[in-house]
PDB file of C-alpha atoms in Angstrom:
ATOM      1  CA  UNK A  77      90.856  67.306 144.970  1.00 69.00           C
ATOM      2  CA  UNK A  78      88.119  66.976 142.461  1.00 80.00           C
ATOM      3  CA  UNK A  79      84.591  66.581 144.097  1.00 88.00           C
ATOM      4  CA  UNK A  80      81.826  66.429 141.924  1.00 92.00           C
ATOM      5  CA  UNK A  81      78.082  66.653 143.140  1.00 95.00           C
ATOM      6  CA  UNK A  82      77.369  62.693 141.756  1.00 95.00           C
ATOM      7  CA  UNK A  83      80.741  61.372 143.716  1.00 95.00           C
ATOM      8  CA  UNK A  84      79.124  63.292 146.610  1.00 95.00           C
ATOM      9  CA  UNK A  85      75.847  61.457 146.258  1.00 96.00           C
ATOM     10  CA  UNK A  86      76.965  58.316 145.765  1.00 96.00           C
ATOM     11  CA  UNK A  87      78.913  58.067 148.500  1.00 95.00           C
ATOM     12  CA  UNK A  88      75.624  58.928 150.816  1.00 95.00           C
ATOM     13  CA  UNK A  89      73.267  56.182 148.386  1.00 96.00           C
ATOM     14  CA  UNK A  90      71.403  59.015 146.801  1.00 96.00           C
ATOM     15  CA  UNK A  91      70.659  59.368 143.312  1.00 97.00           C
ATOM     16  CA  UNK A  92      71.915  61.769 141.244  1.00 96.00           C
ATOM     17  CA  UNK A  93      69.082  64.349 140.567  1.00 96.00           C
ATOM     18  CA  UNK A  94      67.498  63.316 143.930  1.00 96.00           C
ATOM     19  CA  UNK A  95      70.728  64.534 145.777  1.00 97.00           C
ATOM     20  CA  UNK A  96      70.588  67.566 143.609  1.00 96.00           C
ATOM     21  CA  UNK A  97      67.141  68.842 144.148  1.00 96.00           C
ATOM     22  CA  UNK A  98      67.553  67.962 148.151  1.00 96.00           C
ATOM     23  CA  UNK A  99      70.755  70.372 148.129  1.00 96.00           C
ATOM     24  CA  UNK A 100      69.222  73.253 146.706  1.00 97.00           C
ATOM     25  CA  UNK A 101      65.563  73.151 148.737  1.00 97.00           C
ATOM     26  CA  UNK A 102      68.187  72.861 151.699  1.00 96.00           C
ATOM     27  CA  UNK A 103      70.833  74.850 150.991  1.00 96.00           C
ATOM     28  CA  UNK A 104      68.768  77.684 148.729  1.00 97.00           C
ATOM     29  CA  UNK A 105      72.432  76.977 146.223  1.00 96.00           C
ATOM     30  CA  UNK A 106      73.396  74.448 143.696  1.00 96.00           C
ATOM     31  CA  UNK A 107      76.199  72.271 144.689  1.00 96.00           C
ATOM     32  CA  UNK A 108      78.307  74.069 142.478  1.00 93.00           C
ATOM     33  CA  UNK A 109      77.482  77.463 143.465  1.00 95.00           C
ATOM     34  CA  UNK A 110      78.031  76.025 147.682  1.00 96.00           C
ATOM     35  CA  UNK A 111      81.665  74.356 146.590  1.00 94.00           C
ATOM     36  CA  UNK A 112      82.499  77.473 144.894  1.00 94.00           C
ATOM     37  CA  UNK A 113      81.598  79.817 147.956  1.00 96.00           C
ATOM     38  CA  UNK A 114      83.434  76.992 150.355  1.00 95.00           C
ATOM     39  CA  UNK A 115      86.516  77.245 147.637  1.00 96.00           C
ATOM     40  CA  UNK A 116      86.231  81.080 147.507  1.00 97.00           C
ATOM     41  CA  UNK A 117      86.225  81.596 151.708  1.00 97.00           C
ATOM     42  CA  UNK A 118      89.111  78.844 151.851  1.00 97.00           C
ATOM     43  CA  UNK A 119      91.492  81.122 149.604  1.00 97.00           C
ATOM     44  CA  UNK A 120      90.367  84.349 150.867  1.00 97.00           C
ATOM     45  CA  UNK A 121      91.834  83.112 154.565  1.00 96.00           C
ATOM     46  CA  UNK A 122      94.989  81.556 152.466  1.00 96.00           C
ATOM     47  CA  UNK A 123      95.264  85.190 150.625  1.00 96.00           C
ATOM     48  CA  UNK A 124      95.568  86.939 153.390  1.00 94.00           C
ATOM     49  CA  UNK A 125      97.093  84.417 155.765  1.00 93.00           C
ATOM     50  CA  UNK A 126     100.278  82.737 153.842  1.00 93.00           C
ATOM     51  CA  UNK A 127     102.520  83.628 151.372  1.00 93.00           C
ATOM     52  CA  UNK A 128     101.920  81.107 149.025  1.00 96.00           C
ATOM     53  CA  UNK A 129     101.658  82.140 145.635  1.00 96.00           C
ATOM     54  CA  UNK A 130      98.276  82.986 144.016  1.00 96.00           C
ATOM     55  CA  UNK A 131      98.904  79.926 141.876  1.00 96.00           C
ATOM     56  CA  UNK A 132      99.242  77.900 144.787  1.00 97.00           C
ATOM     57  CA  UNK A 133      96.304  79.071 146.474  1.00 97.00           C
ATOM     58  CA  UNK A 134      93.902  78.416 143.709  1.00 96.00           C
ATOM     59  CA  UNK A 135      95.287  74.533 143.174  1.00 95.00           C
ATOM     60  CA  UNK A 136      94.993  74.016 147.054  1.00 95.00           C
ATOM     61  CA  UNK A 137      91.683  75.185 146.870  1.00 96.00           C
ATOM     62  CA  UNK A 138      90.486  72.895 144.040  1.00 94.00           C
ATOM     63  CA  UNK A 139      90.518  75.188 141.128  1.00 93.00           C
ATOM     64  CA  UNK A 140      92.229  73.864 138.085  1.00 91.00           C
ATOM     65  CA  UNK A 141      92.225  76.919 136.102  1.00 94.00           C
ATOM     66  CA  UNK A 142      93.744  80.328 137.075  1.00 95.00           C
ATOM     67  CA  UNK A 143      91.765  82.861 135.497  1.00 95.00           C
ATOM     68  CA  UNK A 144      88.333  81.043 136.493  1.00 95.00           C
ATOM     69  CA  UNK A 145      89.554  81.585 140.131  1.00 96.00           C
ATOM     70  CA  UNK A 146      90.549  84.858 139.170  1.00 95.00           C
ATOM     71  CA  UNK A 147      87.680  85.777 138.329  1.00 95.00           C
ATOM     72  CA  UNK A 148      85.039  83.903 140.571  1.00 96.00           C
ATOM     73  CA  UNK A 149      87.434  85.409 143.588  1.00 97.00           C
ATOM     74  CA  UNK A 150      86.609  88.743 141.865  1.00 97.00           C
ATOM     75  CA  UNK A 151      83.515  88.194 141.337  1.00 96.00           C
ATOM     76  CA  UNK A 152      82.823  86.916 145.517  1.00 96.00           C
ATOM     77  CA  UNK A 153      85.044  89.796 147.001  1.00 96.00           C
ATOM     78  CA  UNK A 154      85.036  92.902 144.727  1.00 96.00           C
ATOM     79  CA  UNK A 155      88.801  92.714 144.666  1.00 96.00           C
ATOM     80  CA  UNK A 156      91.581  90.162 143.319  1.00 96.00           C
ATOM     81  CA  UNK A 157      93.713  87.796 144.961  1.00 96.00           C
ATOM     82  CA  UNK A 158      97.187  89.953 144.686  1.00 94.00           C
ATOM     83  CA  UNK A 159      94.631  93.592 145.588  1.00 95.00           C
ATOM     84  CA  UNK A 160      93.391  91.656 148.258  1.00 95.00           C
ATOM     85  CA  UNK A 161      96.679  90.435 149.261  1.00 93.00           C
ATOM     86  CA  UNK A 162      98.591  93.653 149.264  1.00 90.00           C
ATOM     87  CA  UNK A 163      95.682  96.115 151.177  1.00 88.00           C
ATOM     88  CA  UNK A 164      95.079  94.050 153.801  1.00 82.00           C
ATOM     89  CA  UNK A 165      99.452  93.875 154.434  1.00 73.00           C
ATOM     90  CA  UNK A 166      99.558  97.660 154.505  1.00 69.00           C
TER      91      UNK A 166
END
C-alpha cells in the first residue's frame, strides 16, 4: 500500500511540515528514510523466511520498483535479496 508522510499526517490532524519536523526531532529520520528501514526489515524476514519470489517480496513490502529495492536492500544489508536468500539456506 502506498503511505505517504501527508496521508500519515492528516489522518492524526497535523499539518504537513509540522508532522514532518515532529518526526525527525523524534525519530532522529525522515519519514521516508523510517518507512524505508520498516520496508527493508519487513523483506529481510520475508527473504529469508518464504519462498516467494524477490518480485513478490518487494510489492508486499510497498516498493513499486524492483531495482530501487534492489538496491536500497543492498544498500541496508551489504548483500542482495537472492545472496541473502541463498547463504542463509546453506
Amino acid at each position: 500500500k502506498d503511505i505517504s508522510m501527508g496521508d500519515v499526517a492528516k489522518k492524526f490532524g497535523y499539518a504537513y511540515n509540522y508532522f514532518g519536523n515532529r518526526f525527525k526531532e523524534i525519530t532522529c529520520k525522515s519519514f521516508v528514510e523510517y518507512l524505508n528501514n520498516l520496508r527493508l526489515l519487513n523483506a529481510y524476514s520475508k527473504v529469508i523466511l518464504s519462498d516467494d519470489s524477490l518480485e513478490k517480496i518487494c510489492e508486499d513490502v510497498g516498493y513499486r520498483n524492483f531495482s530501487y529495492f534492489y538496491r536500497k536492500f543492498k544498500d541496508k544489508y551489504g548483500c542482495t535479496p537472492g545472496s541473502l536468500r541463498k547463504n542463509k539456506r546453506e
